[in-house]
Tab-separated table of C-alpha atoms in Angstrom:
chain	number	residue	atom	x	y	z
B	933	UNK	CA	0.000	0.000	0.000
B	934	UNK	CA	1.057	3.592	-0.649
B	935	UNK	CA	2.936	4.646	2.417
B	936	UNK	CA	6.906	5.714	2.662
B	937	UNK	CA	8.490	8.739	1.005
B	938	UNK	CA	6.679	11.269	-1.376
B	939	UNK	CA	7.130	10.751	-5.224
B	940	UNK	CA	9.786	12.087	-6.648
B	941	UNK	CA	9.429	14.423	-9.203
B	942	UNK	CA	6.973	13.957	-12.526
B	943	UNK	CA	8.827	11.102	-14.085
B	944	UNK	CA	8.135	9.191	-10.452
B	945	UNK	CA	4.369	10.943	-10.409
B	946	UNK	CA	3.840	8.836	-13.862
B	947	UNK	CA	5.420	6.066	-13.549
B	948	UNK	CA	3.361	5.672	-10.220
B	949	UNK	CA	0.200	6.268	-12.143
B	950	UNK	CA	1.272	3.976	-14.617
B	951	UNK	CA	2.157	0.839	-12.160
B	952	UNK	CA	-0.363	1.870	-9.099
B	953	UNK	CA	-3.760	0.494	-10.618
B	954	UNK	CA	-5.723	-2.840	-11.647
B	955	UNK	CA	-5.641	-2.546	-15.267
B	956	UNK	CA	-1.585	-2.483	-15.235
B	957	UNK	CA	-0.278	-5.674	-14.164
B	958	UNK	CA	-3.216	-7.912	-15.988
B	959	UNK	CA	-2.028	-6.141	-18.879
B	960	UNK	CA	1.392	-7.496	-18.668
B	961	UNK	CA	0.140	-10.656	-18.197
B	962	UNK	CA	-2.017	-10.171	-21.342
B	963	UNK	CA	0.855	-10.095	-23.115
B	964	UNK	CA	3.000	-12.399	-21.624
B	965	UNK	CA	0.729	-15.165	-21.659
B	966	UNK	CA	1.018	-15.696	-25.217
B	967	UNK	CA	5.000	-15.970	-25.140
B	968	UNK	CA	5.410	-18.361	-22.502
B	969	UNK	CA	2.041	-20.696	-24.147
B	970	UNK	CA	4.246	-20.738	-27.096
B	971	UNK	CA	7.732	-21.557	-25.124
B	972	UNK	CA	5.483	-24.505	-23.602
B	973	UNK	CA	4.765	-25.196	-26.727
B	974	UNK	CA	7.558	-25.352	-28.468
B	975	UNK	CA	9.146	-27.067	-24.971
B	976	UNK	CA	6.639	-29.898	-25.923
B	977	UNK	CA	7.035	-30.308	-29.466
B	978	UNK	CA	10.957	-30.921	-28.370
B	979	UNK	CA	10.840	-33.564	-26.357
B	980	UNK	CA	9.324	-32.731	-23.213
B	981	UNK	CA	6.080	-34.144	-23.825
B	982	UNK	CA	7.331	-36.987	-24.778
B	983	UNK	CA	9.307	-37.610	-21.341
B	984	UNK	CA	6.560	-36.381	-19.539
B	985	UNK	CA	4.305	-39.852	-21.314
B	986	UNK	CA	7.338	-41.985	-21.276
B	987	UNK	CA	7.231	-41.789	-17.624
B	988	UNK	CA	3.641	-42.119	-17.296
B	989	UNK	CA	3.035	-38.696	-15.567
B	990	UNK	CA	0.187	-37.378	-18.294
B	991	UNK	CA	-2.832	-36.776	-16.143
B	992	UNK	CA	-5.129	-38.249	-19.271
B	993	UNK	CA	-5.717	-41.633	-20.178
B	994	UNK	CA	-7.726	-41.414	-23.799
B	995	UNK	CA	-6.971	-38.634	-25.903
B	996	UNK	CA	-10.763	-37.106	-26.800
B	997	UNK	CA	-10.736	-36.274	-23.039
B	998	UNK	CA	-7.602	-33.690	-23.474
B	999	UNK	CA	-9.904	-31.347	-25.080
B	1000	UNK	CA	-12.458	-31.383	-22.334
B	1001	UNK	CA	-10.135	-31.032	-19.233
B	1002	UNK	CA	-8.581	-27.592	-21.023
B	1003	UNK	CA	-12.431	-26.759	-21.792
B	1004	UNK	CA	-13.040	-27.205	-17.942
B	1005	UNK	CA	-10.357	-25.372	-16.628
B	1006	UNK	CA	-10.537	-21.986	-19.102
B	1007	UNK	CA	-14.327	-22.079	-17.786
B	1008	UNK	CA	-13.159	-22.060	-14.295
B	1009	UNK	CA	-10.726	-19.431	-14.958
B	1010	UNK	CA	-12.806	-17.484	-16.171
B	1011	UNK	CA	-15.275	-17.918	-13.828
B	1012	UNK	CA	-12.728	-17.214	-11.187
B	1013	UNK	CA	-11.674	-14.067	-12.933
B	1014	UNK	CA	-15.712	-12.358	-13.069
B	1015	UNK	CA	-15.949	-13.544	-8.916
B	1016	UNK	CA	-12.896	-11.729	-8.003
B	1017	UNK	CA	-13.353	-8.866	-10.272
B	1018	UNK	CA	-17.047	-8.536	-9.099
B	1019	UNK	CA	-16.027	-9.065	-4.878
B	1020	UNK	CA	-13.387	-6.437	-5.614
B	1021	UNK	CA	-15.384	-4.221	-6.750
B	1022	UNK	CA	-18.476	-4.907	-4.264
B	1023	UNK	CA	-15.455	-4.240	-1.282
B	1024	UNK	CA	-14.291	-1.637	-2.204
B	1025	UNK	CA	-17.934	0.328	-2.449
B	1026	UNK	CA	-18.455	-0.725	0.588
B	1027	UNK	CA	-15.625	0.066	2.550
B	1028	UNK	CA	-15.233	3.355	0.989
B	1029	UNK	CA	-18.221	3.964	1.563
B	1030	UNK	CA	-17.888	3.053	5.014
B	1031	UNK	CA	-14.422	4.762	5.476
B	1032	UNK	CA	-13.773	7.383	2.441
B	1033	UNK	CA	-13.346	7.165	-1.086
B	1034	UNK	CA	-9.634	8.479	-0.613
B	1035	UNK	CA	-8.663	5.466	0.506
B	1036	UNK	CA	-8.939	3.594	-2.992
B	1037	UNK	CA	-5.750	5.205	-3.767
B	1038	UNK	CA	-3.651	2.795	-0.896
B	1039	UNK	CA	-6.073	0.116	-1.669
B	1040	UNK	CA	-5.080	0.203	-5.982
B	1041	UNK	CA	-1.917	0.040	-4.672
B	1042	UNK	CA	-1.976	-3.162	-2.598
B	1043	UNK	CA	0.265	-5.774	-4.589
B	1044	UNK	CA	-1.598	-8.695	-3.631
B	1045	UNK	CA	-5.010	-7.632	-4.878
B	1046	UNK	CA	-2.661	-6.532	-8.407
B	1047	UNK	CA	-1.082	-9.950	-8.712
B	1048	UNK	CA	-4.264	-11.481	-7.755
B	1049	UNK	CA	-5.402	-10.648	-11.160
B	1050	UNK	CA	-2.319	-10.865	-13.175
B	1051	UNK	CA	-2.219	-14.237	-11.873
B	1052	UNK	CA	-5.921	-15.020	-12.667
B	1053	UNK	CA	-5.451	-13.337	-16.398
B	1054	UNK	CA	-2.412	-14.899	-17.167
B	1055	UNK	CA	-3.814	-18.833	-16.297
B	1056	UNK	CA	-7.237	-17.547	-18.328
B	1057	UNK	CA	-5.304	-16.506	-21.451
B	1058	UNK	CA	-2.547	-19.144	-21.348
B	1059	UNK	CA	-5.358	-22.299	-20.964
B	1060	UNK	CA	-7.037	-20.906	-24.288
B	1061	UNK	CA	-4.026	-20.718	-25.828
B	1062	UNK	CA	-3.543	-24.703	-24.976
B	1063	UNK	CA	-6.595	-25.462	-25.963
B	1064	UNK	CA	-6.528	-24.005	-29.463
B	1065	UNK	CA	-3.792	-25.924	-29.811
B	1066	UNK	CA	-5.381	-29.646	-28.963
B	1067	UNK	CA	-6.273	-31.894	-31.412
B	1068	UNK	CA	-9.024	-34.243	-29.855
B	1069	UNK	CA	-8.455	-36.948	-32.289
B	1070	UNK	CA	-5.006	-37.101	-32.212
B	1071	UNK	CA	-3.260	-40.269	-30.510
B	1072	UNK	CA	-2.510	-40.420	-26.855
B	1073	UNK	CA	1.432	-40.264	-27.103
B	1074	UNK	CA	0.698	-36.869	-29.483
B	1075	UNK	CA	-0.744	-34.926	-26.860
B	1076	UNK	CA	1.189	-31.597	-25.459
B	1077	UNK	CA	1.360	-33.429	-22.068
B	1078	UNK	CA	3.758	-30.490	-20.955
B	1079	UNK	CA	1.596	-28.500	-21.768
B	1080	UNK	CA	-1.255	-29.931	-20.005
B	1081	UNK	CA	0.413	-30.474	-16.791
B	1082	UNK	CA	1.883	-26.802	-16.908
B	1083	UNK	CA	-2.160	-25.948	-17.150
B	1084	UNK	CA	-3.107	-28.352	-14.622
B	1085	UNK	CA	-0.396	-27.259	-12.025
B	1086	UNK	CA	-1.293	-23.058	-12.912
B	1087	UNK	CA	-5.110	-24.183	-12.094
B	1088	UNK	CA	-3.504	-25.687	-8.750
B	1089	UNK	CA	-1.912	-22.219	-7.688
B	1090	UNK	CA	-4.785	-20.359	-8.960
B	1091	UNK	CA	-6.957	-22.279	-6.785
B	1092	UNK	CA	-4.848	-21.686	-3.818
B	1093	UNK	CA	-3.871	-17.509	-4.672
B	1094	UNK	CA	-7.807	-17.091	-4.844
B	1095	UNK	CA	-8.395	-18.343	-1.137
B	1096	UNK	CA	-5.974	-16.147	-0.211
B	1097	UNK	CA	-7.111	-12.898	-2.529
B	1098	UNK	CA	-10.691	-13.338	-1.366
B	1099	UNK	CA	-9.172	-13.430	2.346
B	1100	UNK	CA	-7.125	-10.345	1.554
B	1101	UNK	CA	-10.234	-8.679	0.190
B	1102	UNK	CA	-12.776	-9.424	3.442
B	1103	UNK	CA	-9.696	-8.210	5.947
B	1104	UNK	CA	-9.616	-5.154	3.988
B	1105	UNK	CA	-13.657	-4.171	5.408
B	1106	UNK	CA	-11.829	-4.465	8.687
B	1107	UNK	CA	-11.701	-0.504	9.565
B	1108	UNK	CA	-8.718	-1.259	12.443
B	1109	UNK	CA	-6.595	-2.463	9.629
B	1110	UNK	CA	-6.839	0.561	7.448
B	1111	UNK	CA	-6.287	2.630	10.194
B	1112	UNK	CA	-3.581	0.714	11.465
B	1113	UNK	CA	-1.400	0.910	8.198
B	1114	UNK	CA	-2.209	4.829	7.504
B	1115	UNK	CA	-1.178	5.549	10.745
B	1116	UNK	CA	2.248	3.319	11.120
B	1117	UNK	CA	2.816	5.321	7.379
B	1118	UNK	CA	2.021	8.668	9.363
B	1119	UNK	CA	4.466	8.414	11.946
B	1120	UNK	CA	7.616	7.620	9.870
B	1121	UNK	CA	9.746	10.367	9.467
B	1122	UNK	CA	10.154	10.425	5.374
B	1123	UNK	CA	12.343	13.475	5.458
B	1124	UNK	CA	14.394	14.850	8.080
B	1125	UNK	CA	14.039	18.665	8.563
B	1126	UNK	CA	16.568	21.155	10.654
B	1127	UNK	CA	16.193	24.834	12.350
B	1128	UNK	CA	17.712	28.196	10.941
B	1129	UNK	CA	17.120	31.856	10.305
B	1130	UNK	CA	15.055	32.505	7.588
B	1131	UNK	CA	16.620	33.557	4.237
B	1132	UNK	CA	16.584	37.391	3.984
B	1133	UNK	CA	17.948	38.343	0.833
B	1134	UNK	CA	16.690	38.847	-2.436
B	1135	UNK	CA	15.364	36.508	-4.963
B	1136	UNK	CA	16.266	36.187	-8.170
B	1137	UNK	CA	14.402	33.611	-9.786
B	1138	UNK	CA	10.643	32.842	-9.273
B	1139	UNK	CA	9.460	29.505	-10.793
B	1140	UNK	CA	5.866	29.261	-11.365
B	1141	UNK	CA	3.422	26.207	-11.435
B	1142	UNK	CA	2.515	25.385	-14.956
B	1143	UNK	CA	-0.715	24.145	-14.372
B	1144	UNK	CA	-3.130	24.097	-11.650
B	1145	UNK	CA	-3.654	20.837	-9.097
B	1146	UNK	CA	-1.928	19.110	-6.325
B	1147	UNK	CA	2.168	19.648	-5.507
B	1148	UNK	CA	2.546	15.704	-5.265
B	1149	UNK	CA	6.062	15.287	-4.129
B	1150	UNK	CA	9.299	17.375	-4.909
B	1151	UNK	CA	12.578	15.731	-5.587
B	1152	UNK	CA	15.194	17.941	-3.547
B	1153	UNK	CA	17.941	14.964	-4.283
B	1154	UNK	CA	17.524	16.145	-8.050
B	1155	UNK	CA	16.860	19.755	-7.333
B	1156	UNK	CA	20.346	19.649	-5.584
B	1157	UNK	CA	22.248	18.311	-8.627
B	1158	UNK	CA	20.584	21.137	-10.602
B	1159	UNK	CA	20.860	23.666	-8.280
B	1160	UNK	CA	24.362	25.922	-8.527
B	1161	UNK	CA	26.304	25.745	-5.682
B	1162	UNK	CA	26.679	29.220	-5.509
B	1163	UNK	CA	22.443	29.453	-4.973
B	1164	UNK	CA	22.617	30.608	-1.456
B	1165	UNK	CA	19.017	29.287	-0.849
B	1166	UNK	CA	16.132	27.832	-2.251
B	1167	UNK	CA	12.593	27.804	-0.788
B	1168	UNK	CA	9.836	25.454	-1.971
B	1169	UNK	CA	6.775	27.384	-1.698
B	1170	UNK	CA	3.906	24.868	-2.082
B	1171	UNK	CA	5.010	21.510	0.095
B	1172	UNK	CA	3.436	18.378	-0.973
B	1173	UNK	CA	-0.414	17.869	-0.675
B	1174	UNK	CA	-1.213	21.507	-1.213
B	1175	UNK	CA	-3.471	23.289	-4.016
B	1176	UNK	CA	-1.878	25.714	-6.339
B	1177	UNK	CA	-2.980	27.979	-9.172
B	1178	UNK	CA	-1.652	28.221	-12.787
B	1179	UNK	CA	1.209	30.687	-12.650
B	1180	UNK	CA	1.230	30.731	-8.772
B	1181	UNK	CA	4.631	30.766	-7.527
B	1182	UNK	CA	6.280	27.732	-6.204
B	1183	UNK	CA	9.713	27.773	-5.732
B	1184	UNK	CA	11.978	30.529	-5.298
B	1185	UNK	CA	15.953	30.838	-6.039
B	1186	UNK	CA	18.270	33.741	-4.864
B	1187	UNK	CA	20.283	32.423	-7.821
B	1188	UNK	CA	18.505	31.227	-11.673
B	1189	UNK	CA	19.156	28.124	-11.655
B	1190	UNK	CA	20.735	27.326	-15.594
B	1191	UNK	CA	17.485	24.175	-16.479
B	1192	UNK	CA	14.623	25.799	-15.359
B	1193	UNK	CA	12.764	22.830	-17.724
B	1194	UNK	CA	14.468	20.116	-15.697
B	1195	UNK	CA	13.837	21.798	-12.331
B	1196	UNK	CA	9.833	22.219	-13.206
B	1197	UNK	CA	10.230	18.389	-13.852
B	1198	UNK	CA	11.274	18.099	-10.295
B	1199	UNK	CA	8.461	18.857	-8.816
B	1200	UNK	CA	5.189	16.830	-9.706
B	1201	UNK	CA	1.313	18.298	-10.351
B	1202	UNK	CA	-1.771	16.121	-9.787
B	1203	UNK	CA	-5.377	16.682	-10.597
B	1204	UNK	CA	-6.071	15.290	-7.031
B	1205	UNK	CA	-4.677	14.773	-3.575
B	1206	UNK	CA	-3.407	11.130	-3.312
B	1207	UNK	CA	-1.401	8.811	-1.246
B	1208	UNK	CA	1.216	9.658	-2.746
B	1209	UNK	CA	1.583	12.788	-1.160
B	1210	UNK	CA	2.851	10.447	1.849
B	1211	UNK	CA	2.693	11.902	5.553
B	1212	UNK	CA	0.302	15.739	4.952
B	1213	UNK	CA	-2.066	13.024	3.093
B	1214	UNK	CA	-1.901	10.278	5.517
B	1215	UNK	CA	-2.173	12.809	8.660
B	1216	UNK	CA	-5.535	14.115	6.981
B	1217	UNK	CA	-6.951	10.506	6.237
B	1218	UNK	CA	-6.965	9.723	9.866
B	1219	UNK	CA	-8.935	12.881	10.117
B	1220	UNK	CA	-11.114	12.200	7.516
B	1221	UNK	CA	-12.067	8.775	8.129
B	1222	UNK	CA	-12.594	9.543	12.421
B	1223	UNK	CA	-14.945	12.270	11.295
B	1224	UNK	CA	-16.774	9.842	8.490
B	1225	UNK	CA	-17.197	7.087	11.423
B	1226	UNK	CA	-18.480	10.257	13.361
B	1227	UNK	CA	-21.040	11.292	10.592
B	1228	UNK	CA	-25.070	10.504	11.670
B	1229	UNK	CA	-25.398	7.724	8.904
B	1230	UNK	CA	-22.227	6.175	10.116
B	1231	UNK	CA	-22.342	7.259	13.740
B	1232	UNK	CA	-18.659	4.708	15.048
B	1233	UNK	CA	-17.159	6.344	17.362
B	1234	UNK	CA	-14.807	3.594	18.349
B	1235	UNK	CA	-12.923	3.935	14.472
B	1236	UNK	CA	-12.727	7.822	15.957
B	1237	UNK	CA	-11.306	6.590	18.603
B	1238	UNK	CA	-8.813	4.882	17.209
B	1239	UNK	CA	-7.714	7.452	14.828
B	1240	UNK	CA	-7.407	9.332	17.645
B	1241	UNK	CA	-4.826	6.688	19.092
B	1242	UNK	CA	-3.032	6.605	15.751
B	1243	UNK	CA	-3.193	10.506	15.603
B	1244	UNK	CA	-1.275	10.539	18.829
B	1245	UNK	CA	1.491	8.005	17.270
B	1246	UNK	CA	2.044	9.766	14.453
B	1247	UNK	CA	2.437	12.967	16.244
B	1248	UNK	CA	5.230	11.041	18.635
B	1249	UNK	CA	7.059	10.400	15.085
B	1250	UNK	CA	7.048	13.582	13.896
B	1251	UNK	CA	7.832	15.407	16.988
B	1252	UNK	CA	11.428	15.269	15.767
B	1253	UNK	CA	10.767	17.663	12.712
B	1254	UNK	CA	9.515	20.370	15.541
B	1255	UNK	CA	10.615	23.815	14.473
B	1256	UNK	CA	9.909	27.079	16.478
B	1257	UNK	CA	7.787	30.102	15.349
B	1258	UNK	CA	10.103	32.912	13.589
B	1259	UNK	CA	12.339	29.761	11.907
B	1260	UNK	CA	12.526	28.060	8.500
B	1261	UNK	CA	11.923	24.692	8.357
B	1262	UNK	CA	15.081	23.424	6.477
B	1263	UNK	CA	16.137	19.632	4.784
B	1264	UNK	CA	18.926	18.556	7.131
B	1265	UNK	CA	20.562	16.879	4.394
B	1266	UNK	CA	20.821	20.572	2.658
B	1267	UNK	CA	20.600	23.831	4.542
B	1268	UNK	CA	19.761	25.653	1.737
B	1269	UNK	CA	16.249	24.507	1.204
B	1270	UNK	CA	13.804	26.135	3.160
B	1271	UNK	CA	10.158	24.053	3.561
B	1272	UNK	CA	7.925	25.593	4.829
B	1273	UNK	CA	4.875	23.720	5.765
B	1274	UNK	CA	6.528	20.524	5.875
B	1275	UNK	CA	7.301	20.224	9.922
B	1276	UNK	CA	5.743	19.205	12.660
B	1277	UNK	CA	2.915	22.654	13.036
B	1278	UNK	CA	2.462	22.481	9.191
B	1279	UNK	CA	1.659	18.583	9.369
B	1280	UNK	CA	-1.007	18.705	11.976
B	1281	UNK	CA	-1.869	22.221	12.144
B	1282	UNK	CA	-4.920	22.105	10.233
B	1283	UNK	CA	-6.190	18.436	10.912
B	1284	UNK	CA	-5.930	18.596	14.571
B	1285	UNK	CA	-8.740	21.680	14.610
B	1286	UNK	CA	-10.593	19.732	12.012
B	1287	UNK	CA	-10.558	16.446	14.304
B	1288	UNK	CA	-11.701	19.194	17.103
B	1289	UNK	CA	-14.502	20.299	14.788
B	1290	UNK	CA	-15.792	16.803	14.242
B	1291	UNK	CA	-15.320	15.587	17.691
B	1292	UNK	CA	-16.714	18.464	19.779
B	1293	UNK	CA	-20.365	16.645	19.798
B	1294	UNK	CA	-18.738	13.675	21.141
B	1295	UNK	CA	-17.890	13.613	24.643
B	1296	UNK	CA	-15.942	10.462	24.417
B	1297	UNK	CA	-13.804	10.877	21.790
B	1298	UNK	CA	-12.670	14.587	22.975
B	1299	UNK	CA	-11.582	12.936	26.107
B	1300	UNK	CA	-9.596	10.298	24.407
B	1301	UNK	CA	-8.140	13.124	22.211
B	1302	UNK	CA	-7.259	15.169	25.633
B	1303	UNK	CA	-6.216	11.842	27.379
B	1304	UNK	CA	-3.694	11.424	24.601
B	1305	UNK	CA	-2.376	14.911	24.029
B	1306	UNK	CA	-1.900	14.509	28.092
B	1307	UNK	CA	-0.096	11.522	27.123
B	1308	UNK	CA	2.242	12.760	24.191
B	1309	UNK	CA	3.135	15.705	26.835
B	1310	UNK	CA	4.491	13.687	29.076
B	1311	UNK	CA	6.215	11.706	26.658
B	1312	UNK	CA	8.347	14.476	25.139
B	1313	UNK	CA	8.651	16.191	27.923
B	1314	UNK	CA	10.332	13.014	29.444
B	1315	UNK	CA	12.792	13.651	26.480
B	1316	UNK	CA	14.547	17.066	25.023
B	1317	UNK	CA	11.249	18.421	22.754
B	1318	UNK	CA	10.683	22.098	22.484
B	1319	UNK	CA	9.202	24.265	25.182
B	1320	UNK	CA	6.925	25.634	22.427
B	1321	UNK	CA	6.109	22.150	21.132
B	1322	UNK	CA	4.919	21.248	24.851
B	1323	UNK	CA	2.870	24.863	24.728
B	1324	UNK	CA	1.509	23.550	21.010
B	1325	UNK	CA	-0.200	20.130	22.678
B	1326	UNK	CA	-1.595	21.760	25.481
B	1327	UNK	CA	-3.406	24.393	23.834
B	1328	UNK	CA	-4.557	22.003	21.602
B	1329	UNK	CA	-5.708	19.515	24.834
B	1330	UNK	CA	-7.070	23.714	26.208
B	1331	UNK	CA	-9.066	24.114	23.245
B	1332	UNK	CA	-10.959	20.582	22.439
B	1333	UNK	CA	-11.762	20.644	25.954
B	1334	UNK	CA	-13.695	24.066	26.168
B	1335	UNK	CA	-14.840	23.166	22.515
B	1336	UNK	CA	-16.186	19.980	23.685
B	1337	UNK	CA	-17.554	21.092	26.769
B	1338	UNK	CA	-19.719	24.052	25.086
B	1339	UNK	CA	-21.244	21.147	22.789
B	1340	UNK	CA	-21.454	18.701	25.556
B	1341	UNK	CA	-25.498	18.486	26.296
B	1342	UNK	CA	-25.586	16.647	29.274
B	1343	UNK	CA	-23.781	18.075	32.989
B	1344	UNK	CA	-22.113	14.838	33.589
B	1345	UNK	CA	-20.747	15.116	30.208
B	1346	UNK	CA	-19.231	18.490	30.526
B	1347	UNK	CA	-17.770	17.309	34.349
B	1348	UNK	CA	-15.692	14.495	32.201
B	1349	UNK	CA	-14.236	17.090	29.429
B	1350	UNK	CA	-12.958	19.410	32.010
B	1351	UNK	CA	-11.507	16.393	34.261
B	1352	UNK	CA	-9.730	14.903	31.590
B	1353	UNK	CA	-8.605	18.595	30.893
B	1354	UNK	CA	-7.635	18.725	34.627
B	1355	UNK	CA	-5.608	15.584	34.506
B	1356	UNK	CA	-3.640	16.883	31.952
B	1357	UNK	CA	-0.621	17.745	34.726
B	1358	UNK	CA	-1.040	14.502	35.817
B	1359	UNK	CA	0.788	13.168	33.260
B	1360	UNK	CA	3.911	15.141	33.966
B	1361	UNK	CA	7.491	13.099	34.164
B	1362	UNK	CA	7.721	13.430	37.766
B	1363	UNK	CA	4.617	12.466	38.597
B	1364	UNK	CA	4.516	9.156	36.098
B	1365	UNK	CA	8.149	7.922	37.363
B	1366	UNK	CA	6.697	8.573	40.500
């Protein structure tokens, strides 16, 4: 499933589109079915059928009944291939509309469910490619028994790969799952981000977006190469996931760079936001899917609460890309590049009053939220985080807690915000060692 780094660049944007989809890898198999029925073929006509009878290993024993078995198994095949592509399809309504229809993006990209149907295409095209080639009244010792037994023993791992697609496919209505992946993918630091002073001088070169959409990923590693050394800084305007206009600008250069061409290559444009986009899309799918569980028609708060959980984790992952009001967010690996809206506040910023938003009308998931910003605070301030990163989680706990508590309906309710609120300094170091 998509998780890991963001793309690299537009070459990586299409070749992702290209491979990342269910029409991709059946094609391949399309085509390679044909070559390898003819290899089989030709295997046969050489000599290996004729071991394979010699030894008495052909599965048939009268020859009219070669053309029926390879009539059998195409049918199954292709029966095969209609159930999976129909319980696929049937799932995934379901669970998106269960969860949210941005999760078909990690769910196209899910290898199993890919080779699945290869698999089931490939057996499907290379059994009627056998079977064109039997001749029912033919002698017994004339047969392509190769070719037979390579079709038998294919219709022996199809029949075990399908038990384990259709398994695949039911585990994949399991919400925990989802939400499990996403947020293991959320909390892994995919690029490593430093401290400084903001660049001050002038710029000289402005590069513009040529087209409007979704920044999908930017390649720094080739930006560097193209980059002069003399360029005293760089700053990417538009960090992955976000929405720009045609023209708008998106990177700026205190030197012009010499490719501007190859540099615009660098940094990818989609129609839509997608997985992709790695950690700003994954942080926002948590959101999106606790306050989908939270909707009326869905009303589950316990997936809310465990985005919740997993919004906590991921927060303890990126707590290390922390940088202080007043700074630039810059790539460790490269000084020079400033990112803004790629740390830890530009992350989770925007979700966390979102989550807020959708879980003010529900008393217990706002104290799970508090409970676990309570939590996190104690955690890094076990550690070395920032003073102002400590300040950022409790006026986040501050403000779900008097958001809640205005929604709450019900006095008991309202008692429960503000003494989870309240326990919030019971979570300090001291107090947990003690």
């Amino acid at each position: 499933m998509t998780g890991g780094t963001p793309l690299k660049g537009l070459r990586a944007w299409i070749l992702h589109r290209l491979v990342a989809n269910y029409w991709s890898l059946p094609a391949v198999a399309v085509i390679a079915a044909p070559i390898v029925a003819a290899l089989v073929l030709w295997a046969d006509r050489a000599g290996a059928g004729a071991w394979v009878f010699a030894r008495g290993l052909n599965l048939l024993v009268a020859a009219d009944t070669a053309q029926d078995l390879a009539i059998a198994i195409v049918g199954i095949d292709a029966a095969f291939l209609t159930l999976y592509w129909s319980v696929t399809l049937i799932v995934l309504t379901l669970a998106t509309g269960h969860l949210g229809v941005r999760l078909v993006d990690r769910w196209l990209d899910k290898g199993l469910v890919r080779l699945s149907m290869a698999g089931l295409t490939f057996c499907l095209v290379f059994s009627i490619i056998v079977l064109a080639r039997l001749d029912p009244e033919a002698q017994l010792s004339a047969l392509p028994h190769f070719a037979l037994a390579a079709m038998f023993v294919l219709q022996l791992f199809n029949l075990g790969m399908l038990g384990v697609a259709i398994h695949d496919l039911g585990r994949t209505m399991f919400v925990d799952r989802s939400i499990a992946h996403v947020g293991a993918a959320a909390a892994e630091v995919t690029l490593r981000l430093d401290a400084r002073e903001a660049f001050d001088g002038p710029w000289s070169y402005v590069l513009s977006t040529p087209r409007e959409g979704y920044v999908e990923g930017v390649d720094l590693a080739r930006l560097r190469e193209l980059v002069p050394d003399h360029c005293q800084a760089i700053r990417i305007c538009a960090p992955p996931g976000s929405h720009v206009l045609d023209g708008e600008p998106i990177a700026l250069f205190a030197s012009r760079p010499d490719d501007v061409d190859a540099i615009g290559k660098a940094i990818a444009i989609g129609d839509f936001r997608s997985g992709v986009q790695s950690t700003v899309f994954e942080v926002r799918l948590l959101v999106e899917v606790a306050a989908r569980a939270l909707s009326p028609g869905i009303n589950d708060f316990y997936t809310a609460l465990a985005c919740a959980d997993r919004l906590a984790a991921a927060m303890a992952g990126q707590a290390v890309n922390w940088v202080d009001e007043g700074q630039a967010s810059c790539w460790a690996d490269d000084p020079r590049f400033e990112l803004p809206g790629q740390d830890f506040r530009g992350l989770f910023d925007a979700p966390l009053d979102q989550f807020r938003q959708a879980a003010a009308d529900y008393p217990s998931v706002s104290i799970r939220m508090i409970e676990n910003y309570g939590r996190l605070y104690a955690l890094l301030a076990a550690g070395d985080a920032s003073p102002n990163l400590l300040a950022f989680l409790r006026q986040r706990a501050q403000e779900l807690s008097a958001h809640a508590a205005d929604n709450a309906e019900h006095r008991k309710d309202r008692t429960a915000i503000e003494q989870a609120y309240l326990r919030f300094d019971d979570a300090s170091p001291l107090k947990v060692a003690a």
